[in-house]
Every structure is written in structure tokens, then in C-alpha cells.
Short mmCIF file of N, CA and C in Angstrom, two decimals:
data_model
loop_
_atom_site.label_atom_id
_atom_site.label_comp_id
_atom_site.label_asym_id
_atom_site.label_seq_id
_atom_site.Cartn_x
_atom_site.Cartn_y
_atom_site.Cartn_z
N UNK A 1131 1.10 -1.26 0.65
CA UNK A 1131 -0.08 0.25 0.46
C UNK A 1131 0.90 1.64 -0.26
N UNK A 1132 0.67 2.32 -1.37
CA UNK A 1132 1.09 3.42 -1.34
C UNK A 1132 0.77 4.66 0.35
N UNK A 1133 2.07 5.30 0.55
CA UNK A 1133 2.44 5.72 2.00
C UNK A 1133 1.31 7.41 1.61
N UNK A 1134 0.25 7.53 2.46
CA UNK A 1134 -0.57 8.95 1.64
C UNK A 1134 0.49 9.99 1.91
N UNK A 1135 0.41 11.42 1.79
CA UNK A 1135 1.30 12.26 1.80
C UNK A 1135 0.43 13.58 2.10
N UNK A 1136 0.15 14.61 3.17
CA UNK A 1136 0.21 15.52 3.44
C UNK A 1136 0.70 16.50 3.06
N UNK A 1137 1.54 16.71 2.39
CA UNK A 1137 2.08 18.07 1.64
C UNK A 1137 1.52 18.93 0.65
N UNK A 1138 -0.30 18.81 0.06
CA UNK A 1138 -0.55 19.07 -0.28
C UNK A 1138 -1.18 20.20 1.23
N UNK A 1139 -1.83 19.37 2.30
CA UNK A 1139 -2.28 20.19 3.14
C UNK A 1139 -1.83 21.50 4.21
N UNK A 1140 -0.68 20.80 4.36
CA UNK A 1140 0.68 21.63 4.57
C UNK A 1140 0.26 22.78 3.94
N UNK A 1141 1.02 22.87 2.52
CA UNK A 1141 1.21 23.77 1.41
C UNK A 1141 -0.02 24.87 1.59
N UNK A 1142 -1.48 24.78 1.78
CA UNK A 1142 -2.34 24.76 1.79
C UNK A 1142 -2.71 25.84 3.38
N UNK A 1143 -1.91 25.90 4.04
CA UNK A 1143 -1.99 25.66 5.92
C UNK A 1143 -0.85 27.21 5.54
N UNK A 1144 0.37 26.71 4.75
CA UNK A 1144 1.31 27.56 4.83
C UNK A 1144 1.03 28.88 4.23
N UNK A 1145 0.27 28.50 2.99
CA UNK A 1145 -0.29 29.96 1.71
C UNK A 1145 -1.31 30.58 3.06
N UNK A 1146 -1.87 30.33 3.73
CA UNK A 1146 -2.71 30.67 4.48
C UNK A 1146 -2.23 31.99 5.61
N UNK A 1147 -1.51 30.98 6.09
CA UNK A 1147 -1.60 32.09 7.49
C UNK A 1147 -0.04 33.47 6.63
N UNK A 1148 0.40 32.28 5.95
CA UNK A 1148 1.92 34.05 5.30
C UNK A 1148 0.69 34.98 4.56
N UNK A 1149 -0.51 34.10 3.17
CA UNK A 1149 -1.21 35.08 3.30
C UNK A 1149 -1.98 36.38 4.04
N UNK A 1150 -2.44 35.54 5.14
CA UNK A 1150 -2.56 36.71 6.06
C UNK A 1150 -2.00 37.36 6.38
N UNK A 1151 -0.61 36.63 6.89
CA UNK A 1151 0.10 37.80 7.20
C UNK A 1151 1.07 38.36 6.47
N UNK A 1152 1.15 38.73 5.24
CA UNK A 1152 1.49 39.56 4.38
C UNK A 1152 0.56 39.91 3.75
N UNK A 1153 0.04 39.01 2.93
CA UNK A 1153 -0.65 39.75 1.40
C UNK A 1153 -0.28 38.61 0.31
N UNK A 1154 -1.42 38.71 -0.30
CA UNK A 1154 -0.80 37.88 -1.47
C UNK A 1154 0.06 37.90 -2.61
N UNK A 1155 0.68 39.81 -2.51
CA UNK A 1155 2.15 39.19 -3.37
C UNK A 1155 3.30 39.84 -2.56
N UNK A 1156 3.03 39.52 -1.29
CA UNK A 1156 3.97 39.00 -0.40
C UNK A 1156 4.69 38.16 0.39
N UNK A 1157 4.22 36.78 -1.00
CA UNK A 1157 4.70 35.45 -0.72
C UNK A 1157 4.69 34.62 -1.97
N UNK A 1158 5.37 34.00 -1.94
CA UNK A 1158 5.56 33.61 -3.21
C UNK A 1158 6.41 31.89 -3.54
N UNK A 1159 6.19 31.65 -4.21
CA UNK A 1159 5.64 29.85 -3.75
C UNK A 1159 6.72 29.56 -3.96
N UNK A 1160 8.53 29.57 -3.26
CA UNK A 1160 9.74 29.01 -2.54
C UNK A 1160 9.05 29.28 -1.17
N UNK A 1161 9.19 29.94 -1.24
CA UNK A 1161 8.30 30.96 -0.27
C UNK A 1161 7.48 29.22 0.66
N UNK A 1162 6.33 29.23 0.39
CA UNK A 1162 5.85 28.64 0.34
C UNK A 1162 5.49 27.11 0.82
N UNK A 1163 7.20 26.54 0.30
CA UNK A 1163 7.62 25.56 -0.30
C UNK A 1163 8.12 24.87 1.42
N UNK A 1164 8.64 26.44 1.23
CA UNK A 1164 10.44 26.72 2.08
C UNK A 1164 9.18 26.44 3.37
N UNK A 1165 8.02 26.59 3.88
CA UNK A 1165 7.29 26.48 4.89
C UNK A 1165 6.32 25.10 5.67
N UNK A 1166 5.84 25.89 3.81
CA UNK A 1166 6.12 23.37 4.64
C UNK A 1166 6.55 22.33 4.45
N UNK A 1167 7.83 22.39 3.83
CA UNK A 1167 9.00 21.99 4.03
C UNK A 1167 8.24 20.94 3.12
N UNK A 1168 8.15 21.41 1.71
CA UNK A 1168 7.46 20.92 -0.32
C UNK A 1168 8.57 21.32 -0.18
N UNK A 1169 8.45 20.13 -1.53
CA UNK A 1169 9.42 20.68 -2.68
C UNK A 1169 9.51 21.14 -3.29
N UNK A 1170 9.69 22.17 -4.43
CA UNK A 1170 8.89 23.60 -5.02
C UNK A 1170 8.56 22.38 -6.50
N UNK A 1171 9.14 21.42 -6.44
CA UNK A 1171 8.26 20.17 -7.79
C UNK A 1171 6.95 19.75 -7.54
N UNK A 1172 6.76 19.47 -5.87
CA UNK A 1172 5.91 19.16 -5.68
C UNK A 1172 4.81 20.23 -5.54
N UNK A 1173 5.21 21.14 -5.82
CA UNK A 1173 4.07 22.15 -5.63
C UNK A 1173 2.37 22.35 -6.58
N UNK A 1174 3.76 22.20 -8.41
CA UNK A 1174 3.72 21.90 -9.22
C UNK A 1174 2.17 20.93 -9.78
N UNK A 1175 2.85 19.92 -8.93
CA UNK A 1175 2.17 18.45 -8.39
C UNK A 1175 0.31 18.86 -8.59
N UNK A 1176 0.48 19.65 -6.83
CA UNK A 1176 -1.24 19.53 -6.77
C UNK A 1176 -1.47 21.11 -6.98
N UNK A 1177 -1.07 21.68 -7.27
CA UNK A 1177 -1.47 23.89 -7.43
C UNK A 1177 -1.32 23.59 -8.81
N UNK A 1178 -1.67 24.36 -9.86
CA UNK A 1178 -1.15 24.67 -11.08
C UNK A 1178 0.21 25.91 -10.75
N UNK A 1179 -0.57 26.91 -10.08
CA UNK A 1179 -0.25 28.71 -9.75
C UNK A 1179 -0.68 28.70 -8.30
N UNK A 1180 0.14 30.08 -7.91
CA UNK A 1180 -0.31 30.21 -6.91
C UNK A 1180 -0.89 30.69 -7.20
N UNK A 1181 -1.75 31.73 -7.88
CA UNK A 1181 -3.85 31.98 -8.09
C UNK A 1181 -4.18 31.07 -7.49
N UNK A 1182 -3.98 29.56 -7.87
CA UNK A 1182 -4.83 28.51 -7.82
C UNK A 1182 -4.68 27.71 -6.78
N UNK A 1183 -3.95 27.73 -6.00
CA UNK A 1183 -3.61 28.11 -4.47
C UNK A 1183 -3.57 28.60 -3.29
N UNK A 1184 -4.19 30.14 -4.20
CA UNK A 1184 -4.85 30.62 -3.41
C UNK A 1184 -5.93 31.09 -3.55
N UNK A 1185 -6.95 30.90 -4.08
CA UNK A 1185 -8.44 30.20 -4.01
C UNK A 1185 -9.11 29.12 -3.87
N UNK A 1186 -7.87 27.69 -3.69
CA UNK A 1186 -8.13 26.96 -2.56
C UNK A 1186 -7.95 27.19 -0.96
N UNK A 1187 -7.25 27.88 -0.93
CA UNK A 1187 -6.70 28.19 0.26
C UNK A 1187 -8.45 29.57 0.93
N UNK A 1188 -9.12 30.41 0.11
CA UNK A 1188 -9.78 31.12 0.62
C UNK A 1188 -10.66 30.50 0.86
N UNK A 1189 -11.38 29.11 -0.13
CA UNK A 1189 -12.72 27.70 0.15
C UNK A 1189 -12.18 27.56 1.11
N UNK A 1190 -10.94 27.04 1.98
CA UNK A 1190 -10.61 26.07 2.71
C UNK A 1190 -10.82 26.95 3.65
N UNK A 1191 -10.59 27.95 4.06
CA UNK A 1191 -10.46 29.02 5.37
C UNK A 1191 -11.75 28.98 5.25
N UNK A 1192 -13.00 28.96 3.77
CA UNK A 1192 -13.96 29.56 4.54
C UNK A 1192 -14.64 28.57 4.49
N UNK A 1193 -14.00 26.90 4.13
CA UNK A 1193 -14.99 26.40 4.57
C UNK A 1193 -15.42 25.47 6.76
N UNK A 1194 -13.44 26.00 6.95
CA UNK A 1194 -14.07 26.13 8.51
C UNK A 1194 -14.77 27.27 9.70
N UNK A 1195 -14.30 28.61 8.65
CA UNK A 1195 -15.08 29.80 8.90
C UNK A 1195 -16.94 29.49 9.30
N UNK A 1196 -17.41 28.98 8.28
CA UNK A 1196 -18.47 28.49 7.88
C UNK A 1196 -19.33 27.96 8.09
N UNK A 1197 -18.18 26.38 8.89
CA UNK A 1197 -19.01 25.91 9.95
C UNK A 1197 -18.45 26.54 11.48
N UNK A 1198 -18.49 27.56 11.92
CA UNK A 1198 -18.23 27.93 13.52
C UNK A 1198 -19.47 28.80 13.21
N UNK A 1199 -19.87 29.87 12.01
CA UNK A 1199 -20.38 30.78 12.26
C UNK A 1199 -22.47 29.87 11.81
N UNK A 1200 -22.51 28.96 11.24
CA UNK A 1200 -23.87 27.37 11.12
C UNK A 1200 -23.96 27.57 12.74
N UNK A 1201 -22.66 27.23 13.15
CA UNK A 1201 -23.07 26.22 14.17
C UNK A 1201 -23.66 27.69 15.64
N UNK A 1202 -22.77 29.00 15.31
CA UNK A 1202 -23.53 29.71 16.60
C UNK A 1202 -24.26 30.20 15.59
N UNK A 1203 -24.95 30.12 14.88
CA UNK A 1203 -26.10 32.01 14.20
C UNK A 1203 -27.50 29.73 14.20
N UNK A 1204 -27.03 29.08 14.26
CA UNK A 1204 -27.98 27.86 14.07
C UNK A 1204 -27.94 27.34 15.82
N UNK A 1205 -27.80 27.31 16.97
CA UNK A 1205 -27.30 26.88 17.55
C UNK A 1205 -28.76 28.15 18.41
N UNK A 1206 -29.39 26.94 19.72
CA UNK A 1206 -30.77 28.06 20.29
C UNK A 1206 -30.36 28.89 21.52
N UNK A 1207 -31.23 29.20 21.78
CA UNK A 1207 -31.69 30.88 22.08
C UNK A 1207 -32.67 31.80 20.75
N UNK A 1208 -32.85 33.39 21.28
CA UNK A 1208 -33.46 33.50 20.15
C UNK A 1208 -32.90 33.59 19.32
N UNK A 1209 -33.00 34.65 18.48
CA UNK A 1209 -32.30 35.76 16.74
C UNK A 1209 -31.01 36.52 17.40
N UNK A 1210 -31.52 37.20 18.50
CA UNK A 1210 -30.51 38.59 18.63
C UNK A 1210 -29.63 38.15 19.45
N UNK A 1211 -30.13 36.72 20.40
CA UNK A 1211 -28.37 36.32 20.78
C UNK A 1211 -27.56 35.13 20.02
N UNK A 1212 -27.95 35.13 18.82
CA UNK A 1212 -26.79 34.83 18.05
C UNK A 1212 -26.54 34.82 17.36
N UNK A 1213 -27.45 36.61 17.24
CA UNK A 1213 -25.97 37.38 16.69
C UNK A 1213 -25.20 37.86 16.78
N UNK A 1214 -26.02 37.85 18.27
CA UNK A 1214 -24.31 38.84 18.74
C UNK A 1214 -23.21 38.13 19.16
N UNK A 1215 -23.34 36.93 19.36
CA UNK A 1215 -22.69 36.15 19.84
C UNK A 1215 -21.47 35.66 18.28
N UNK A 1216 -22.33 35.94 17.40
CA UNK A 1216 -21.64 35.67 15.97
C UNK A 1216 -20.45 36.80 16.18
N UNK A 1217 -20.93 37.56 16.61
CA UNK A 1217 -20.21 38.75 15.92
C UNK A 1217 -19.29 39.08 17.43
N UNK A 1218 -19.51 38.11 18.38
CA UNK A 1218 -18.80 38.26 19.93
C UNK A 1218 -17.76 37.25 19.53
N UNK A 1219 -17.74 36.47 18.63
CA UNK A 1219 -16.51 35.53 18.44
C UNK A 1219 -15.98 36.02 17.12
N UNK A 1220 -16.97 36.95 16.12
CA UNK A 1220 -14.95 37.80 15.90
C UNK A 1220 -14.70 38.70 16.97
N UNK A 1221 -14.53 38.73 17.29
CA UNK A 1221 -14.64 39.59 18.59
C UNK A 1221 -12.93 39.13 19.10
N UNK A 1222 -13.96 37.73 18.90
CA UNK A 1222 -12.60 36.86 20.32
C UNK A 1222 -11.78 36.79 19.82
N UNK A 1223 -11.22 36.42 18.52
CA UNK A 1223 -10.46 35.66 17.40
C UNK A 1223 -10.02 36.72 17.24
N UNK A 1224 -9.76 37.68 16.81
CA UNK A 1224 -9.36 39.48 16.78
C UNK A 1224 -8.17 39.60 18.62
N UNK A 1225 -9.15 39.30 18.76
CA UNK A 1225 -8.50 39.35 20.39
C UNK A 1225 -7.16 37.98 20.66
N UNK A 1226 -7.52 36.96 20.11
CA UNK A 1226 -6.61 36.14 20.92
C UNK A 1226 -5.50 36.36 19.03
N UNK A 1227 -5.53 37.02 17.98
CA UNK A 1227 -5.06 37.34 17.35
C UNK A 1227 -3.79 38.39 17.83
N UNK A 1228 -4.36 39.45 18.58
CA UNK A 1228 -3.19 39.75 18.96
C UNK A 1228 -2.89 39.74 19.79
N UNK A 1229 -3.01 38.75 21.25
CA UNK A 1229 -2.41 37.76 21.93
C UNK A 1229 -0.99 37.31 21.71
N UNK A 1230 -1.42 36.74 19.79
CA UNK A 1230 -0.60 36.33 19.27
C UNK A 1230 0.63 37.06 19.42
N UNK A 1231 0.49 38.53 18.76
CA UNK A 1231 1.30 39.32 18.66
C UNK A 1231 1.09 40.47 17.95
N UNK A 1232 0.13 40.71 16.75
CA UNK A 1232 -0.14 40.99 15.99
C UNK A 1232 -1.90 40.57 14.87
N UNK A 1233 -2.21 41.85 15.34
CA UNK A 1233 -4.33 42.13 14.57
C UNK A 1233 -3.85 41.19 12.53
N UNK A 1234 -3.78 40.13 12.23
CA UNK A 1234 -3.82 41.03 10.49
C UNK A 1234 -5.29 41.04 10.01
N UNK A 1235 -5.69 40.72 10.83
CA UNK A 1235 -7.56 40.82 9.60
C UNK A 1235 -8.60 40.01 8.88
N UNK A 1236 -8.82 40.59 8.65
CA UNK A 1236 -10.17 39.27 7.86
C UNK A 1236 -9.36 39.14 6.59
N UNK A 1237 -8.85 37.16 6.24
CA UNK A 1237 -8.11 37.25 5.48
C UNK A 1237 -8.71 37.98 4.01
N UNK A 1238 -10.31 36.88 3.82
CA UNK A 1238 -11.57 37.39 2.61
C UNK A 1238 -11.00 39.34 2.57
N UNK A 1239 -11.28 39.40 3.66
CA UNK A 1239 -11.45 41.68 3.46
C UNK A 1239 -9.62 42.03 3.16
N UNK A 1240 -8.52 41.22 3.48
CA UNK A 1240 -7.76 42.23 3.03
C UNK A 1240 -7.20 41.06 0.95
N UNK A 1241 -7.42 40.18 1.35
CA UNK A 1241 -7.08 40.08 -0.29
C UNK A 1241 -8.74 40.95 -1.31
N UNK A 1242 -9.28 40.64 -0.03
CA UNK A 1242 -10.21 41.22 -1.70
C UNK A 1242 -9.71 42.72 -1.20
N UNK A 1243 -9.29 43.57 -0.44
CA UNK A 1243 -8.71 44.27 -0.95
C UNK A 1243 -7.20 44.99 -2.15
N UNK A 1244 -6.73 43.68 -1.81
CA UNK A 1244 -5.77 43.88 -2.48
C UNK A 1244 -5.57 43.10 -3.84
N UNK A 1245 -6.56 42.29 -3.70
CA UNK A 1245 -6.76 42.17 -5.18
C UNK A 1245 -7.82 41.85 -6.20
N UNK A 1246 -9.17 42.85 -5.88
CA UNK A 1246 -10.03 43.02 -6.21
C UNK A 1246 -10.25 43.79 -7.78
N UNK A 1247 -8.98 44.52 -7.79
CA UNK A 1247 -8.92 45.12 -9.12
C UNK A 1247 -8.10 44.24 -9.81
N UNK A 1248 -7.79 43.19 -9.12
CA UNK A 1248 -6.76 43.00 -10.17
C UNK A 1248 -6.54 40.88 -10.62
N UNK A 1249 -7.96 40.75 -9.50
CA UNK A 1249 -7.89 39.37 -10.24
C UNK A 1249 -9.60 38.94 -10.02
N UNK A 1250 -10.43 38.54 -11.32
CA UNK A 1250 -11.55 38.92 -10.93
C UNK A 1250 -12.04 37.93 -10.92
N UNK A 1251 -10.92 36.40 -10.87
CA UNK A 1251 -11.54 35.11 -10.84
C UNK A 1251 -11.60 35.31 -9.11
N UNK A 1252 -10.70 35.60 -8.25
CA UNK A 1252 -10.52 35.85 -6.93
C UNK A 1252 -11.91 35.89 -6.64
N UNK A 1253 -11.98 37.51 -7.38
CA UNK A 1253 -12.93 38.12 -6.46
C UNK A 1253 -14.50 38.05 -6.47
N UNK A 1254 -14.08 36.90 -7.27
CA UNK A 1254 -15.60 36.85 -7.41
C UNK A 1254 -15.72 35.23 -6.31
N UNK A 1255 -15.10 34.57 -6.07
CA UNK A 1255 -14.47 33.94 -4.99
C UNK A 1255 -14.49 34.63 -3.83
N UNK A 1256 -14.30 35.47 -3.32
CA UNK A 1256 -14.26 37.10 -2.81
C UNK A 1256 -15.53 37.29 -1.84
N UNK A 1257 -16.21 37.63 -3.19
CA UNK A 1257 -18.14 37.95 -3.33
C UNK A 1257 -19.11 36.52 -3.45
N UNK A 1258 -19.01 36.00 -3.07
CA UNK A 1258 -19.68 34.41 -3.23
C UNK A 1258 -19.56 34.41 -2.00
N UNK A 1259 -18.06 34.72 -1.27
CA UNK A 1259 -17.58 34.47 0.91
C UNK A 1259 -18.73 35.72 0.89
N UNK A 1260 -18.56 36.56 1.02
CA UNK A 1260 -19.29 37.72 1.37
C UNK A 1260 -20.98 37.57 1.29
N UNK A 1261 -21.20 37.81 0.16
CA UNK A 1261 -22.52 37.19 -0.20
C UNK A 1261 -23.19 35.98 0.75
N UNK A 1262 -22.06 34.69 0.94
CA UNK A 1262 -23.15 33.24 1.63
C UNK A 1262 -23.10 34.70 3.33
N UNK A 1263 -21.96 34.49 3.76
CA UNK A 1263 -21.84 35.05 4.98
C UNK A 1263 -22.92 36.01 4.58
N UNK A 1264 -23.43 37.22 4.16
CA UNK A 1264 -25.34 38.32 4.63
C UNK A 1264 -25.61 37.10 4.25
N UNK A 1265 -26.07 36.08 3.48
CA UNK A 1265 -27.35 35.28 3.09
C UNK A 1265 -27.54 35.19 4.83
N UNK A 1266 -26.68 34.28 5.32
CA UNK A 1266 -25.92 33.57 6.67
C UNK A 1266 -27.15 34.58 8.24
N UNK A 1267 -26.72 36.13 7.64
CA UNK A 1267 -27.24 36.85 8.46
C UNK A 1267 -28.82 37.48 7.96
N UNK A 1268 -28.74 37.29 7.49
CA UNK A 1268 -29.71 37.68 6.95
C UNK A 1268 -31.18 36.95 6.99
N UNK A 1269 -31.33 35.79 7.35
CA UNK A 1269 -31.49 34.31 8.04
C UNK A 1269 -32.09 34.33 9.11
N UNK A 1270 -30.87 34.73 9.84
CA UNK A 1270 -31.39 35.15 11.31
C UNK A 1270 -32.41 36.19 11.58
N UNK A 1271 -31.71 37.80 11.08
CA UNK A 1271 -32.59 38.99 11.00
C UNK A 1271 -34.56 38.58 11.25
N UNK A 1272 -33.97 37.66 9.29
CA UNK A 1272 -35.58 37.31 9.79
C UNK A 1272 -36.47 36.52 10.76
N UNK A 1273 -35.77 35.51 11.19
CA UNK A 1273 -36.67 34.76 12.53
C UNK A 1273 -36.30 36.00 13.65
N UNK A 1274 -35.65 37.28 13.15
CA UNK A 1274 -35.77 38.17 14.67
C UNK A 1274 -37.64 38.36 14.08
N UNK A 1275 -36.86 38.74 12.93
CA UNK A 1275 -38.99 39.28 12.53
C UNK A 1275 -40.49 39.11 13.16
N UNK A 1276 -39.47 37.60 13.07
CA UNK A 1276 -40.84 36.79 12.97
C UNK A 1276 -40.97 36.73 14.21
N UNK A 1277 -39.75 36.90 15.11
CA UNK A 1277 -40.13 36.32 16.88
C UNK A 1277 -40.59 37.77 17.19
N UNK A 1278 -40.81 38.85 16.56
CA UNK A 1278 -40.93 40.08 17.27
C UNK A 1278 -40.01 41.46 17.47
N UNK A 1279 -38.48 40.11 17.97
CA UNK A 1279 -37.68 40.72 17.95
C UNK A 1279 -36.95 42.81 17.52
N UNK A 1280 -37.66 41.98 15.73
CA UNK A 1280 -36.90 43.04 15.17
C UNK A 1280 -38.04 43.74 14.27
N UNK A 1281 -38.32 44.67 13.96
CA UNK A 1281 -39.35 45.38 13.49
C UNK A 1281 -38.73 45.43 11.73
N UNK A 1282 -39.47 45.03 10.96
CA UNK A 1282 -38.62 44.92 9.45
C UNK A 1282 -38.66 46.62 8.98
N UNK A 1283 -37.70 46.71 8.85
CA UNK A 1283 -37.52 48.68 7.71
C UNK A 1283 -36.44 47.83 7.00
N UNK A 1284 -37.16 48.03 5.70
CA UNK A 1284 -36.45 47.71 4.40
C UNK A 1284 -35.59 44.90 4.57
N UNK A 1285 -34.37 45.51 3.22
CA UNK A 1285 -34.51 44.13 3.18
C UNK A 1285 -33.41 43.89 4.21
N UNK A 1286 -33.34 42.42 5.16
CA UNK A 1286 -32.81 41.95 5.33
C UNK A 1286 -31.63 42.06 4.67
N UNK A 1287 -31.56 41.42 3.53
CA UNK A 1287 -29.85 41.52 3.36
C UNK A 1287 -29.31 42.90 3.00
N UNK A 1288 -30.12 44.18 2.81
CA UNK A 1288 -28.95 45.48 2.96
C UNK A 1288 -28.37 45.49 3.89
N UNK A 1289 -29.75 44.91 5.83
CA UNK A 1289 -29.62 45.17 7.34
C UNK A 1289 -27.79 44.00 7.16
N UNK A 1290 -28.18 43.21 6.62
CA UNK A 1290 -26.54 41.93 6.74
C UNK A 1290 -25.89 42.55 6.39
N UNK A 1291 -25.74 43.00 4.76
CA UNK A 1291 -24.56 42.98 4.18
C UNK A 1291 -24.56 44.12 4.36
N UNK A 1292 -24.84 45.65 5.39
CA UNK A 1292 -24.36 46.34 6.63
C UNK A 1292 -23.47 46.45 7.34
N UNK A 1293 -23.91 45.32 8.54
CA UNK A 1293 -24.10 44.89 9.66
C UNK A 1293 -22.24 44.19 9.13
N UNK A 1294 -22.08 43.25 8.77
CA UNK A 1294 -21.03 42.79 7.96
C UNK A 1294 -19.58 44.21 7.08
N UNK A 1295 -20.36 44.88 7.36
CA UNK A 1295 -19.36 46.47 6.60
C UNK A 1295 -18.55 46.79 7.30
N UNK A 1296 -19.93 47.72 8.50
CA UNK A 1296 -19.54 47.21 9.66
C UNK A 1296 -18.50 46.51 10.93
N UNK A 1297 -18.52 45.60 10.67
CA UNK A 1297 -17.88 44.68 11.58
C UNK A 1297 -15.96 44.96 10.37
N UNK A 1298 -16.42 44.40 9.40
CA UNK A 1298 -14.72 45.07 8.67
C UNK A 1298 -14.48 45.67 9.12
N UNK A 1299 -15.04 47.01 9.00
CA UNK A 1299 -14.89 48.07 9.47
C UNK A 1299 -13.59 48.18 10.42
N UNK A 1300 -14.80 47.98 11.62
CA UNK A 1300 -13.76 48.14 12.32
C UNK A 1300 -13.15 47.42 12.79
N UNK A 1301 -12.47 46.01 12.54
CA UNK A 1301 -11.17 44.92 12.70
C UNK A 1301 -9.96 45.73 11.47
N UNK A 1302 -10.59 46.52 10.06
CA UNK A 1302 -9.16 47.49 9.10
C UNK A 1302 -9.16 48.36 10.30
N UNK A 1303 -9.95 49.22 11.95
CA UNK A 1303 -9.27 50.01 12.07
C UNK A 1303 -9.02 49.24 13.83
N UNK A 1304 -8.35 48.04 13.88
CA UNK A 1304 -8.00 47.48 15.16
C UNK A 1304 -7.17 46.96 14.39
N UNK A 1305 -6.63 46.15 13.31
CA UNK A 1305 -5.63 45.86 12.31
C UNK A 1305 -4.26 47.49 11.94
N UNK A 1306 -5.59 48.48 11.77
CA UNK A 1306 -4.43 49.50 11.71
C UNK A 1306 -3.85 49.75 13.23
N UNK A 1307 -5.06 49.32 14.25
CA UNK A 1307 -3.91 50.13 15.35
C UNK A 1307 -3.46 49.21 15.95
N UNK A 1308 -3.30 47.70 15.68
CA UNK A 1308 -2.77 46.28 16.42
C UNK A 1308 -3.48 46.05 17.46
N UNK A 1309 -4.52 46.63 18.17
CA UNK A 1309 -5.48 46.52 19.38
C UNK A 1309 -6.56 46.77 18.49
N UNK A 1310 -7.24 45.43 19.42
CA UNK A 1310 -7.98 45.32 19.49
C UNK A 1310 -9.63 45.68 19.96
N UNK A 1311 -9.81 46.46 20.54
CA UNK A 1311 -10.29 47.66 21.28
C UNK A 1311 -10.56 48.35 20.60
N UNK A 1312 -10.66 48.51 18.88
CA UNK A 1312 -11.27 49.34 18.18
C UNK A 1312 -12.52 48.46 17.87
N UNK A 1313 -12.71 46.73 18.46
CA UNK A 1313 -14.03 46.81 18.71
C UNK A 1313 -14.37 46.74 19.21
N UNK A 1314 -14.34 47.01 20.61
CA UNK A 1314 -14.98 47.04 21.58
C UNK A 1314 -16.83 48.38 21.19
N UNK A 1315 -17.56 47.91 22.36
CA UNK A 1315 -18.10 48.54 21.70
C UNK A 1315 -19.37 48.26 20.04
N UNK A 1316 -18.45 47.15 19.32
CA UNK A 1316 -19.35 47.02 17.90
C UNK A 1316 -20.28 46.39 17.60
N UNK A 1317 -21.22 45.61 18.98
CA UNK A 1317 -22.66 45.10 18.49
C UNK A 1317 -23.28 46.27 19.43
N UNK A 1318 -22.64 47.14 19.68
CA UNK A 1318 -23.68 48.68 20.23
C UNK A 1318 -24.00 49.08 18.95
N UNK A 1319 -22.68 49.35 17.81
CA UNK A 1319 -23.41 50.05 16.81
C UNK A 1319 -23.76 48.53 15.53
N UNK A 1320 -23.85 47.70 16.08
CA UNK A 1320 -24.75 46.89 15.76
C UNK A 1320 -26.29 47.13 15.47
N UNK A 1321 -26.43 47.47 16.86
CA UNK A 1321 -27.99 47.52 16.99
C UNK A 1321 -28.55 48.94 16.62
N UNK A 1322 -27.31 49.83 16.80
CA UNK A 1322 -28.34 50.91 16.19
C UNK A 1322 -28.91 50.61 14.44
N UNK A 1323 -27.38 50.46 13.81
CA UNK A 1323 -27.68 49.64 12.52
C UNK A 1323 -29.54 48.96 12.04
N UNK A 1324 -29.79 48.23 13.39
CA UNK A 1324 -30.72 47.88 12.72
C UNK A 1324 -31.81 47.65 14.10
N UNK A 1325 -31.73 49.43 14.49
CA UNK A 1325 -33.06 50.52 14.24
C UNK A 1325 -33.92 51.27 13.31
#
């Protein structure tokens, strides 16, 4: 029986960390291979290009994040508590990043800022993820309307997008200042958006 290799997973993990730390342009294939302890020739066995690697990093990172989002948003409790828990989880993740030394921010937002005008394929991948995030939040906002904790005032999709934009803006300031305190009061800001 042949030996199984985890080289592909090691390269994806290495690329995710490097891209999150330094951005797409700041990372080369040779460095990904070095961090993953994989020969450069093996890279091209698994990935056609750096773009293909990055697209897979984006999808794998979203699969992990999506599972966490769904667990929180579909958990028990009233809709507003589930939403608050989702945004609290995001803040907690940033506080953990700061404890490790630096706030790198959201992989998806960072890549959106860096590549959305340069790579239409990656831009479409990222747009799809943000659309899915908004849909997950919008579904809980709809639940809040049904249970009476939120008065309908326009589209739940538009409100969800505004809430995510508020989150990403706060994350940007936290990254800029390397201070998770930029997220203090985030839930209060989001509640004001829902009024």
C-alpha cells in the first residue's frame, strides 16, 4: 500500500498563514514550499499556479469559518442572541490574534482590498463568500422579525451587508492600530444599525 502524503495540506496551511500575515503579493511559491517543508516541484503537482493555491486557501478557510458561523447562528436561543454571539466570536478571534503578537485582520477582506481590481477570478470567489455570509446573517434577521425582536425596515439582506461592513471596518481599524479595543462597542453599533 502506498504512503499517503500531507504535502498538499501543509502547503495550504503555510499559504494561508503567509498570505494572512503579508498579503498575496508578499508571498512566493518558494516560500510556501519552504514553510511547508515541501519541494518546489511538488507544488506544481498539486497546484497549477499561485492563483489556484490562493483560491483553494480561500475556499478551505471559508469552509472552516462557515462551520463556525453556522454552529453559532443555528444554535439555540433567540435570534438576537445568536447574532450577538456571532459578532462576539469575531471579536474574540481578533483578541486571540493580538495575544499572539499582531492583528492581521480578515483574510477575505485583506485579499479583497489587495486583489479585487487585479484578479477577477479571486474577486468572484471572495464576493461569493461575502454574499454567503450576508445570507447567513439575513436568515437570522428574518427570524428576529418573525419573533418580534426586530421591526422590519427594508431588506434583511441589505441590513446584513451593512452589519458585515461595520464589522470589517472595525477589524480594519483594529489591524491598523494593532489593537482589538477598536472592536469595543461593536455590538452596540450593530444594534443601532438594526433600529
